[in-house]
XYZ file of C-alpha atoms in Angstrom:
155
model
C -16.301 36.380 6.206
C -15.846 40.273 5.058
C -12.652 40.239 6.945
C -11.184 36.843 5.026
C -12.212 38.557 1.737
C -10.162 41.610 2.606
C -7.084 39.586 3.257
C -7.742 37.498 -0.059
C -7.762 40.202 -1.997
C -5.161 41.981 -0.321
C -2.715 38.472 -0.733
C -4.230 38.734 -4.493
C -3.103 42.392 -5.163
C 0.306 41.686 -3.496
C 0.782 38.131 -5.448
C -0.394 39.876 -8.900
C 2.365 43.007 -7.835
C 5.379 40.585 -7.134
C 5.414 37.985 -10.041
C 8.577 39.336 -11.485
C 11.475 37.257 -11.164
C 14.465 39.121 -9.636
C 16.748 40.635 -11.794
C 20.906 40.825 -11.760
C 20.895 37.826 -9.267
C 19.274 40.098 -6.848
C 17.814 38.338 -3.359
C 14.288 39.328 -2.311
C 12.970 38.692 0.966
C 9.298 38.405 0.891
C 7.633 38.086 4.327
C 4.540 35.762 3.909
C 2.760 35.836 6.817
C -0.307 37.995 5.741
C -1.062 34.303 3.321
C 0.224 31.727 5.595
C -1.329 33.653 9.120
C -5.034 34.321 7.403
C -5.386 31.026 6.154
C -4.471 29.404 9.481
C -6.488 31.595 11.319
C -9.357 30.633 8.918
C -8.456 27.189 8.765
C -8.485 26.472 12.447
C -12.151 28.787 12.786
C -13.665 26.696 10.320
C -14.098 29.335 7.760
C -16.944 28.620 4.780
C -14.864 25.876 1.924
C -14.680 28.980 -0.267
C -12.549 30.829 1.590
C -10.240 27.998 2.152
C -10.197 27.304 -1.507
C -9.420 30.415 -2.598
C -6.455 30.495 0.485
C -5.239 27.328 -1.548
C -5.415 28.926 -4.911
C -3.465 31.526 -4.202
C -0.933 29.467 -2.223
C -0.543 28.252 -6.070
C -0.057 31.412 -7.226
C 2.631 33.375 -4.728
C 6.403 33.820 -5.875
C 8.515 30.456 -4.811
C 11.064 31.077 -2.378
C 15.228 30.022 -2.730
C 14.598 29.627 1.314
C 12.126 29.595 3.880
C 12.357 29.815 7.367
C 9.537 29.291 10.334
C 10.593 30.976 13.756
C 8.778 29.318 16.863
C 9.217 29.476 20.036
C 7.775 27.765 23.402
C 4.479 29.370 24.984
C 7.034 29.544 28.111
C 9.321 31.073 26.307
C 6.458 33.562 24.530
C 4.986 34.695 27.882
C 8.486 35.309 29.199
C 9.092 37.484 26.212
C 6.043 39.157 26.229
C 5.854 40.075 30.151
C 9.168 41.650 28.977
C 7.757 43.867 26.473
C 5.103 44.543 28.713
C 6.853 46.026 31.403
C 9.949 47.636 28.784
C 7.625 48.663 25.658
C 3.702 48.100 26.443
C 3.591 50.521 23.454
C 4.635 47.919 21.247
C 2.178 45.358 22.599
C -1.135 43.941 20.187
C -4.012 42.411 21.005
C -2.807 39.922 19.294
C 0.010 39.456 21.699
C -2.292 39.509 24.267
C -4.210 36.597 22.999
C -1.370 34.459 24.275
C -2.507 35.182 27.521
C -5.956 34.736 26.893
C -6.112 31.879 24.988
C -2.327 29.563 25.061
C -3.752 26.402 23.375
C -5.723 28.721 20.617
C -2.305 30.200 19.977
C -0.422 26.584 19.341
C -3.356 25.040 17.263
C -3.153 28.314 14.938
C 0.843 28.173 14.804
C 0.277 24.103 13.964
C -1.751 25.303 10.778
C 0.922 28.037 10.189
C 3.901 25.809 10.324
C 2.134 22.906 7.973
C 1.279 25.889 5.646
C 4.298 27.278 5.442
C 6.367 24.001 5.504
C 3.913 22.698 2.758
C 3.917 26.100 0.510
C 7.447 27.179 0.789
C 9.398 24.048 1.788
C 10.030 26.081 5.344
C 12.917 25.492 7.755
C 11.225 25.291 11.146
C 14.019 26.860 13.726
C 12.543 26.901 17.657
C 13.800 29.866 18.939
C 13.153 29.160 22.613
C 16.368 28.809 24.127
C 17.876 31.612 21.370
C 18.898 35.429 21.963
C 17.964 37.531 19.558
C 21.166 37.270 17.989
C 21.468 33.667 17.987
C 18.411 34.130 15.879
C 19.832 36.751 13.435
C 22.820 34.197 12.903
C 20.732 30.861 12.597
C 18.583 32.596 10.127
C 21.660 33.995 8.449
C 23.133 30.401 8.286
C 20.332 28.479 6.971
C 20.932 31.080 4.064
C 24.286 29.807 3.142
C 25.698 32.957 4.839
C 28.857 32.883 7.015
C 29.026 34.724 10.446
C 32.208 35.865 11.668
C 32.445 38.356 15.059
C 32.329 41.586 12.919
C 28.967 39.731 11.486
C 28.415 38.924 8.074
C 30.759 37.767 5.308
């Protein structure tokens, strides 16, 4: 439970930080997976109804978003990716990566809680990434943006 109250106030600080709305028609990105991540976590352990309400409360709270995406991929496609980091950048490689191996079906019932979160909260585009290079990414992302993609990239 000490943990989830780190990351609510942590998601509180950052929320109380970023209320501004952007100013000369300036874009922000804000990544929200610290909210959307804990809360699924928590939600699919069970955690005590206060944390969950308090997740929800501040789900209320954080900035609104012109777009949101979801990226998911396949657990085939995950494992494939991640014996690739493995063997080309263990460095780069979390626990948390690992727990793919460990624990597959753990892995998809979080990502189920992320993606209703997120789809819920911030009206997300869900894009499966599994049969995508990294670029296709970049440019699907970039599309469901409004922006256009020519060879020399963005316009």
């Amino acid at each position: 439970m000490a943990t989830s109250l780190a990351y609510i106030k942590a998601i509180s600080d950052d929320i109380a930080r970023h209320r501004d709305k952007p100013k000369n028609n300036k874009k922000i990105i804000q990544e929200s997976t610290v909210i959307v991540k804990s809360y699924a976590i928590d939600k699919a352990m069970q955690a005590d109804d206060y944390i969950l309400n308090e997740y929800d409360r501040l789900l209320k709270l954080h900035p609104d978003f012109t777009r949101s995406v979801f990226l998911t991929a396949s657990i085939k496609q995950r494992l494939l990716r991640l014996d690739k980091r493995i063997a080309e950048k263990p460095e780069t490689v979390t626990n948390n990566d690992l727990r793919l191996l460990r624990d597959p079906e753990g892995v998809l019932r979080i990502e189920d809680v992320m993606k209703s979160i997120a789809m819920t909260a911030f009206n997300a585009t869900v894009i499966d990434t599994s049969d995508m290079t990294p670029n296709e990414v970049s440019e699907e992302v970039s599309r469901s943006f409004g922006l256009v993609i020519n060879k020399g990239g963005l316009i």
